[in-house]
Amino acid sequence: MALSLAQPVVLCLLWAEPLFSCAEVLSVFWLVSSLGSRNVDGTIETTASTPVNSEVSLELNPGLNSTSSAPFNVSILHVKAVGNNDTLHFILASLGPPSLLLVHTGSSDTQLKIDWNRLMTENSSHSVWVEPVSSVLYSRALLFTKVWEYNDVNDTADFPSAPSKYMFPPYNLEDFVWDDLNKSVDKTAHTAKLCGKNVTDQDFVNGSICFKISAFDALGRDEEWPCFLHDANSSQIQFEIDSVLPRSNKSRFGLELVSIEENGVRSWIDTKHSIDDEYTPSIFQVYSLLSVKGNGSGPVLGYTHWKPVAYRNRTPVFEQATPSRHTGPQSKLFSNHWGLPIAFYGKDIEPKYTIMSVNITFGIAGEPYYNETYYLSWTSLVGIGSPPEDSFSTLVICIIAVGLGAPMAILLMGCIIVQLKRRKPMTPPGYQPIN
């Protein structure tokens, strides 16, 4: 039900001394009319340029001869999204810990190059690059370095404060053996799944840790919870722990993310609140690790975007949702085992780049432990520019408009009737004739 702001203005001018003041009526009508144009954080929606559709392609181990096979335990997936005048390169690699490299260029004619002979040597610096080098506008590396496990004996789900005696040695993902990405690449759906395990650990006999990447060529929404709104400037990463045997009866898990940015880029976690949980039931917040040039006043260069929820079922359902929490970002020391960042940025990363880590932990006090289902998944969105923001759907706008508009219409009708009765002339009492 669409209500025009002109209606209460006219009514206020026609009838003086209404039951409610004009200011009160106008304020309520402004609220109703503005609900449909508000963003998730409550700010008024502004017109922003929507990313145009991109031409997306997937290539496995680019630059490797068809007669040659990739080195053992190494897979490199190149996702290329070509726009009208720019190109996004997403490179997912199992070179060391699973790593995602994002490179944004200002040309629609750029190519990813890999010197495979140099890549597999100790001096692998700059063996991965994008040509022409001068076209690179922004780059960032995101690494998944550790999976934490701790025994939550007191059911507090307080990972930062967990006593050391309850912390198990972390799973260092750089030590895992990873499956060949060729087994899971779907060039039609623009997806691939990288799965690995610790072959020396009996807890991984039938279990694995996986990272699934999904690329997009246009604005849309994922069908499975948490139902992220995505665009052509983003890719989705889903983290999974599947059938890994826990090391205690009350195990909870966490994931360490490491972000590498060039110096002069400020990173922090931005929080947005919402009154709408239409797309992810019971979740009213969204977090974004933003990268902004300079002191934070410049435009957003890139982001990692997530909702504070994970799922304990392979098919996400509300009953198996569990909250997630985060710590950080905080400074992180460079490691010589980070193969993809070294191959792109070189070994002198630390003096030229800023390294930050964020820990995502799963579960809160009172929630079931991992041991209940032996499965856990958490999803994030990675991209350039500002993350896409949800707004109220047409259905929600209609419900709000009817819910608030109908009572206001009745209220105004009542005001009109009252004023008409007040303005009706009163007939003075007359004298009755005397017989």
Coordinates of C-alpha atoms in Angstrom, one line a residue:
M1 CA 0.0 0.0 0.0
A2 CA 1.8 3.1 -1.2
L3 CA 1.1 6.3 0.8
S4 CA 2.1 9.7 -0.5
L5 CA 3.6 12.3 1.8
A6 CA 1.3 14.9 0.1
Q7 CA -1.8 13.3 1.6
P8 CA -1.1 14.1 5.3
V9 CA 0.2 17.6 4.3
V10 CA -3.1 18.5 2.6
L11 CA -5.2 17.1 5.4
C12 CA -3.2 19.0 8.0
L13 CA -3.8 22.3 6.0
L14 CA -7.5 21.7 5.6
W15 CA -8.4 20.9 9.1
A16 CA -7.0 22.8 12.0
E17 CA -6.6 21.4 15.5
P18 CA -6.6 17.8 14.5
L19 CA -6.6 14.9 17.0
F20 CA -2.9 14.6 16.4
S21 CA -0.5 17.4 15.4
C22 CA 0.7 17.7 11.8
A23 CA 4.3 17.0 12.9
E24 CA 3.2 13.6 14.4
V25 CA 1.2 12.7 11.3
L26 CA 4.0 13.7 8.9
S27 CA 6.6 11.8 10.9
V28 CA 4.7 8.5 10.9
F29 CA 4.0 8.9 7.1
W30 CA 7.7 9.6 6.5
L31 CA 8.6 6.4 8.4
V32 CA 6.2 4.3 6.3
S33 CA 7.3 5.8 3.0
S34 CA 11.0 5.4 3.8
L35 CA 11.0 1.8 5.0
G36 CA 11.2 0.5 1.5
S37 CA 14.4 2.5 0.7
R38 CA 16.5 1.7 3.7
N39 CA 19.6 -0.4 3.7
V40 CA 20.4 -3.2 6.1
D41 CA 22.2 -0.8 8.5
G42 CA 19.2 1.6 8.6
T43 CA 20.7 4.2 6.4
I44 CA 18.9 5.6 3.4
E45 CA 19.7 3.7 0.3
T46 CA 21.7 5.8 -2.2
T47 CA 22.1 5.2 -5.9
A48 CA 25.3 3.3 -6.5
S49 CA 26.8 1.9 -9.7
T50 CA 25.9 -1.7 -10.1
P51 CA 28.8 -3.9 -11.5
V52 CA 28.0 -4.9 -15.0
N53 CA 27.9 -8.6 -16.0
S54 CA 31.2 -10.3 -16.5
E55 CA 32.4 -13.1 -18.7
V56 CA 33.6 -15.7 -16.3
S57 CA 36.0 -18.6 -17.2
L58 CA 37.8 -21.2 -15.1
E59 CA 41.2 -22.6 -16.0
L60 CA 43.1 -25.3 -14.1
N61 CA 46.9 -25.0 -13.8
P62 CA 47.3 -22.2 -16.4
G63 CA 50.5 -22.3 -18.4
L64 CA 51.1 -26.0 -17.8
N65 CA 51.6 -28.0 -21.0
S66 CA 48.9 -30.4 -21.7
T67 CA 51.4 -33.2 -21.7
S68 CA 52.7 -32.3 -18.3
S69 CA 51.0 -33.0 -15.0
A70 CA 51.0 -30.6 -12.0
P71 CA 53.5 -31.3 -9.2
F72 CA 52.3 -33.5 -6.4
N73 CA 49.9 -31.7 -4.0
V74 CA 49.8 -28.6 -6.1
S75 CA 46.7 -27.3 -7.9
I76 CA 46.1 -23.8 -9.1
L77 CA 42.7 -22.7 -10.3
H78 CA 42.4 -19.4 -12.2
V79 CA 39.0 -17.8 -12.2
K80 CA 38.9 -14.9 -14.7
A81 CA 36.0 -12.4 -14.8
V82 CA 36.3 -9.9 -17.7
G83 CA 34.2 -6.8 -17.6
N84 CA 33.9 -3.9 -20.0
N85 CA 37.1 -2.2 -19.0
D86 CA 38.6 -4.2 -16.2
T87 CA 39.4 -7.8 -15.2
L88 CA 39.2 -9.7 -11.9
H89 CA 41.6 -12.6 -11.4
F90 CA 40.8 -15.0 -8.5
I91 CA 43.6 -17.6 -8.0
L92 CA 42.9 -20.5 -5.6
A93 CA 45.9 -22.6 -4.9
S94 CA 47.0 -25.5 -2.7
L95 CA 50.6 -24.3 -2.7
G96 CA 51.3 -24.4 1.0
P97 CA 48.1 -23.5 2.9
P98 CA 45.0 -23.0 0.8
S99 CA 45.2 -19.5 -0.5
L100 CA 43.1 -17.1 -2.5
L101 CA 44.8 -14.3 -4.5
L102 CA 42.6 -11.5 -5.8
V103 CA 44.0 -9.2 -8.5
H104 CA 42.0 -6.4 -10.0
T105 CA 43.3 -4.8 -13.3
G106 CA 42.2 -1.7 -15.2
S107 CA 42.1 -3.5 -18.5
S108 CA 39.9 -6.1 -20.1
D109 CA 42.9 -7.6 -21.8
T110 CA 45.2 -9.0 -19.0
Q111 CA 46.7 -12.5 -18.6
L112 CA 47.8 -14.6 -15.7
K113 CA 51.3 -16.0 -16.2
I114 CA 53.0 -18.8 -14.2
D115 CA 56.6 -19.9 -14.5
W116 CA 56.1 -23.5 -13.4
N117 CA 59.8 -24.4 -13.3
R118 CA 60.6 -21.5 -11.0
L119 CA 57.4 -21.9 -9.0
M120 CA 58.5 -25.3 -7.7
T121 CA 62.0 -24.2 -6.6
E122 CA 63.0 -22.6 -3.3
N123 CA 63.4 -19.2 -5.2
S124 CA 59.8 -19.0 -6.3
S125 CA 59.5 -15.2 -5.9
H126 CA 57.5 -13.5 -8.7
S127 CA 56.9 -16.8 -10.5
V128 CA 53.2 -15.8 -10.7
W129 CA 52.2 -12.5 -12.2
V130 CA 49.6 -10.7 -14.3
E131 CA 50.5 -9.0 -17.6
P132 CA 50.7 -6.2 -18.2
V133 CA 52.0 -5.5 -14.7
S134 CA 51.2 -1.8 -15.0
S135 CA 47.4 -2.6 -15.3
V136 CA 47.2 -4.0 -11.8
L137 CA 45.1 -1.7 -9.6
Y138 CA 44.7 -3.7 -6.5
S139 CA 45.7 -7.1 -5.1
R140 CA 45.2 -9.0 -1.9
A141 CA 45.9 -12.5 -0.6
L142 CA 43.7 -14.4 1.7
L143 CA 45.1 -17.6 3.4
F144 CA 43.4 -20.3 5.4
T145 CA 46.3 -21.3 7.6
K146 CA 45.0 -23.2 10.7
V147 CA 42.0 -25.1 12.0
W148 CA 41.7 -24.9 15.8
E149 CA 40.2 -27.5 18.1
Y150 CA 39.6 -27.3 21.8
N151 CA 37.8 -29.2 24.5
D152 CA 35.0 -27.0 25.7
V153 CA 34.5 -28.9 29.0
N154 CA 32.7 -26.1 30.7
D155 CA 30.4 -25.3 27.7
T156 CA 31.5 -21.6 27.6
A157 CA 32.5 -21.6 23.9
D158 CA 35.1 -18.9 24.9
F159 CA 37.9 -19.8 22.5
P160 CA 40.3 -16.8 23.4
S161 CA 40.1 -17.7 27.1
A162 CA 40.2 -21.5 26.8
P163 CA 43.0 -22.9 29.1
S164 CA 46.0 -24.2 27.2
K165 CA 45.4 -27.7 28.7
Y166 CA 42.1 -27.8 26.7
M167 CA 43.6 -26.7 23.4
F168 CA 44.7 -29.4 21.0
P169 CA 47.6 -28.8 18.6
P170 CA 46.1 -26.9 15.6
Y171 CA 45.8 -28.5 12.2
N172 CA 48.4 -26.6 10.1
L173 CA 46.8 -26.7 6.7
E174 CA 50.2 -26.2 4.9
D175 CA 51.0 -29.8 6.1
F176 CA 47.9 -31.3 4.4
V177 CA 47.7 -33.4 1.3
W178 CA 45.2 -31.8 -1.1
D179 CA 43.1 -33.5 -3.8
D180 CA 43.6 -32.6 -7.4
L181 CA 41.1 -29.8 -8.2
N182 CA 40.5 -31.4 -11.6
K183 CA 38.2 -33.8 -9.8
S184 CA 35.8 -31.1 -8.7
V185 CA 36.0 -28.2 -11.3
D186 CA 32.6 -27.4 -12.8
K187 CA 33.2 -24.9 -15.6
T188 CA 29.5 -24.5 -16.2
A189 CA 28.5 -23.7 -12.6
H190 CA 31.8 -21.8 -12.1
T191 CA 32.6 -23.8 -8.9
A192 CA 35.5 -26.0 -7.6
K193 CA 36.1 -27.7 -4.3
L194 CA 39.6 -28.2 -2.8
C195 CA 39.6 -31.0 -0.2
G196 CA 42.6 -32.2 1.9
K197 CA 43.5 -34.2 4.9
N198 CA 46.3 -34.9 7.3
V199 CA 47.4 -38.3 6.0
T200 CA 49.4 -39.1 9.2
D201 CA 46.5 -38.5 11.5
Q202 CA 43.9 -41.3 12.1
D203 CA 41.3 -38.7 12.7
F204 CA 41.2 -38.1 9.0
V205 CA 40.7 -41.7 7.9
N206 CA 37.2 -40.8 6.5
G207 CA 37.3 -37.1 7.0
S208 CA 38.5 -34.0 5.2
I209 CA 38.7 -30.2 5.3
C210 CA 37.4 -28.5 2.2
F211 CA 37.2 -25.1 0.6
K212 CA 34.6 -24.5 -2.2
I213 CA 34.9 -21.5 -4.5
S214 CA 31.9 -20.2 -6.5
A215 CA 32.4 -17.4 -9.0
F216 CA 29.6 -15.2 -10.3
D217 CA 29.0 -13.3 -13.6
A218 CA 26.1 -11.1 -12.5
L219 CA 24.1 -9.8 -9.5
G220 CA 22.2 -12.6 -7.8
R221 CA 21.7 -14.5 -4.5
D222 CA 22.9 -17.9 -3.4
E223 CA 20.1 -20.4 -3.0
E224 CA 21.5 -22.0 0.2
W225 CA 21.8 -20.3 3.5
P226 CA 23.2 -17.9 4.4
C227 CA 21.9 -16.8 1.0
F228 CA 24.5 -14.1 0.3
L229 CA 23.8 -11.3 -2.2
H230 CA 26.6 -11.4 -4.7
D231 CA 27.7 -9.6 -7.8
A232 CA 30.2 -9.8 -10.6
N233 CA 32.9 -8.4 -8.4
S234 CA 32.8 -11.2 -5.9
S235 CA 33.4 -14.9 -5.3
Q236 CA 32.1 -17.1 -2.5
I237 CA 34.3 -19.4 -0.3
Q238 CA 32.7 -22.2 1.7
F239 CA 34.8 -23.8 4.5
E240 CA 33.8 -27.3 5.6
I241 CA 34.9 -29.8 8.2
D242 CA 33.4 -33.1 7.1
S243 CA 33.6 -36.4 9.1
V244 CA 36.9 -35.5 10.9
L245 CA 37.0 -37.4 14.2
P246 CA 37.0 -35.0 17.2
R247 CA 39.7 -35.3 19.8
S248 CA 37.3 -34.9 22.7
N249 CA 33.7 -35.5 23.5
K250 CA 33.0 -31.7 23.7
S251 CA 35.0 -30.4 20.7
R252 CA 34.6 -27.0 19.1
F253 CA 36.5 -25.6 16.2
G254 CA 37.9 -22.4 14.8
L255 CA 39.5 -21.2 11.6
E256 CA 42.4 -18.8 11.2
L257 CA 42.3 -16.4 8.2
V258 CA 45.3 -14.4 7.2
S259 CA 45.1 -11.3 5.0
I260 CA 48.0 -9.7 3.1
E261 CA 47.7 -6.1 1.9
E262 CA 50.2 -3.6 0.7
N263 CA 51.3 -1.0 3.2
G264 CA 49.1 2.1 3.3
V265 CA 45.9 0.0 3.2
R266 CA 43.9 0.1 6.5
S267 CA 41.9 -3.0 7.4
W268 CA 39.2 -3.3 10.1
I269 CA 36.0 -5.2 10.7
D270 CA 32.8 -3.3 10.0
T271 CA 29.5 -4.4 11.5
K272 CA 26.1 -3.8 10.1
H273 CA 22.8 -4.4 11.9
S274 CA 19.5 -5.2 10.4
I275 CA 15.9 -5.6 11.5
D276 CA 15.3 -8.0 8.6
D277 CA 16.3 -11.7 8.8
E278 CA 14.4 -12.7 5.7
Y279 CA 17.3 -14.4 3.9
T280 CA 19.1 -15.8 6.9
P281 CA 16.6 -16.5 9.7
S282 CA 17.6 -15.3 13.2
I283 CA 20.7 -13.5 11.9
F284 CA 20.5 -9.7 12.2
Q285 CA 24.2 -8.8 11.7
V286 CA 26.8 -9.0 9.0
Y287 CA 30.5 -8.5 9.3
S288 CA 33.0 -7.3 6.7
L289 CA 36.8 -7.2 6.9
L290 CA 37.3 -4.0 4.8
S291 CA 40.4 -2.8 3.1
V292 CA 40.6 1.0 2.6
K293 CA 43.3 3.1 1.2
G294 CA 45.1 5.6 3.5
N295 CA 43.7 6.4 6.9
G296 CA 40.3 4.9 6.2
S297 CA 38.6 7.9 4.5
G298 CA 39.2 6.6 1.0
P299 CA 37.1 4.2 -1.0
V300 CA 36.8 0.5 -0.1
L301 CA 39.3 -1.5 -2.2
G302 CA 38.2 -5.0 -1.1
Y303 CA 36.5 -7.1 1.5
T304 CA 35.8 -10.4 3.2
H305 CA 32.2 -10.6 4.1
W306 CA 30.4 -13.0 6.4
K307 CA 27.4 -13.6 8.6
P308 CA 27.9 -14.9 12.2
V309 CA 26.4 -18.3 11.5
A310 CA 27.7 -21.8 10.6
Y311 CA 25.8 -25.0 9.9
R312 CA 26.1 -28.5 11.3
N313 CA 24.4 -30.1 8.4
R314 CA 25.4 -30.6 4.8
T315 CA 22.1 -29.1 3.7
P316 CA 21.8 -26.0 5.8
V317 CA 18.6 -25.9 7.9
F318 CA 17.5 -23.6 10.7
E319 CA 17.6 -26.3 13.3
Q320 CA 21.3 -27.0 12.6
A321 CA 22.5 -23.4 12.5
T322 CA 25.0 -22.4 15.1
P323 CA 26.4 -18.9 15.8
S324 CA 30.0 -17.9 15.0
R325 CA 32.2 -15.3 16.6
H326 CA 35.5 -13.7 15.6
T327 CA 38.6 -12.2 17.1
G328 CA 41.0 -9.7 15.6
P329 CA 42.2 -8.5 13.2
Q330 CA 45.7 -8.6 14.8
S331 CA 49.2 -8.6 13.4
K332 CA 50.6 -11.9 12.1
L333 CA 54.2 -13.0 11.4
F334 CA 55.2 -14.0 7.9
S335 CA 55.8 -17.7 7.1
N336 CA 58.1 -19.1 4.4
H337 CA 55.5 -21.8 3.8
W338 CA 53.0 -19.4 2.2
G339 CA 53.6 -20.5 -1.3
L340 CA 51.1 -18.5 -3.4
P341 CA 51.8 -15.1 -1.7
I342 CA 55.5 -15.6 -2.1
A343 CA 55.1 -16.6 -5.7
F344 CA 53.2 -13.4 -6.4
Y345 CA 54.6 -10.8 -4.0
G346 CA 58.1 -12.2 -3.4
K347 CA 59.9 -13.3 -0.2
D348 CA 60.3 -9.7 1.1
I349 CA 56.6 -9.5 2.0
E350 CA 56.9 -8.4 5.6
P351 CA 58.6 -5.0 5.1
K352 CA 56.3 -4.0 2.2
Y353 CA 53.0 -5.5 3.1
T354 CA 50.7 -5.7 6.1
I355 CA 49.8 -9.1 7.5
M356 CA 46.7 -9.5 9.7
S357 CA 44.9 -12.5 11.0
V358 CA 41.3 -13.1 12.1
N359 CA 40.0 -16.1 14.0
I360 CA 36.5 -17.4 13.3
T361 CA 35.2 -19.7 16.0
F362 CA 32.0 -21.7 15.8
G363 CA 29.4 -22.3 18.5
I364 CA 28.3 -20.6 21.7
A365 CA 27.5 -21.7 25.2
G366 CA 24.6 -24.1 25.3
E367 CA 24.8 -25.0 21.6
P368 CA 25.5 -28.6 20.5
Y369 CA 29.1 -29.7 20.0
Y370 CA 30.7 -30.7 16.7
N371 CA 30.4 -34.3 17.9
E372 CA 26.6 -34.3 17.3
T373 CA 26.8 -34.3 13.5
Y374 CA 30.5 -34.5 12.6
Y375 CA 30.0 -31.7 10.1
L376 CA 30.5 -27.9 10.1
S377 CA 30.4 -25.3 7.3
W378 CA 30.9 -21.6 7.2
T379 CA 30.6 -19.3 4.2
S380 CA 32.2 -15.9 3.3
L381 CA 32.2 -13.6 0.3
V382 CA 35.4 -12.1 -1.1
G383 CA 35.5 -9.3 -3.6
I384 CA 36.6 -5.8 -4.7
G385 CA 34.9 -2.5 -3.8
S386 CA 32.2 -2.4 -1.1
P387 CA 30.3 -5.6 -0.3
P388 CA 26.7 -5.9 -1.8
E389 CA 24.1 -4.8 0.8
D390 CA 20.7 -6.3 1.2
S391 CA 17.6 -4.2 1.2
F392 CA 14.0 -5.1 2.0
S393 CA 12.4 -7.4 -0.6
T394 CA 9.2 -6.4 -2.3
L395 CA 7.3 -8.9 -0.1
V396 CA 8.7 -7.4 3.1
I397 CA 8.0 -3.8 1.9
C398 CA 4.4 -4.7 1.2
I399 CA 3.9 -6.3 4.6
I400 CA 5.4 -3.3 6.4
A401 CA 3.4 -0.9 4.2
V402 CA 0.1 -2.7 4.9
G403 CA 0.9 -3.2 8.6
L404 CA 1.7 0.5 9.2
G405 CA -0.3 2.0 6.3
A406 CA -3.7 0.5 7.1
P407 CA -3.8 1.8 10.7
M408 CA -2.6 5.2 9.6
A409 CA -5.3 5.4 7.0
I410 CA -8.0 4.5 9.6
L411 CA -6.4 7.1 11.9
L412 CA -6.6 9.8 9.3
M413 CA -10.2 8.9 8.4
G414 CA -11.1 9.2 12.1
C415 CA -9.4 12.6 12.2
I416 CA -11.5 13.7 9.1
I417 CA -14.7 12.6 10.6
V418 CA -14.0 14.3 14.0
Q419 CA -13.1 17.5 12.2
L420 CA -16.3 17.4 10.1
K421 CA -18.4 17.0 13.1
R422 CA -16.7 19.8 14.9
R423 CA -17.3 22.1 11.9
K424 CA -21.0 21.2 11.6
P425 CA -23.0 24.4 12.6
M426 CA -25.0 24.0 15.8
T427 CA -28.8 25.0 15.6
P428 CA -29.5 27.4 18.5
P429 CA -32.4 26.2 20.7
G430 CA -35.7 28.1 19.8
Y431 CA -38.7 29.1 21.9
Q432 CA -41.8 27.0 21.9
P433 CA -45.1 28.9 21.2
I434 CA -47.3 29.4 24.3
N435 CA -50.8 28.1 24.0

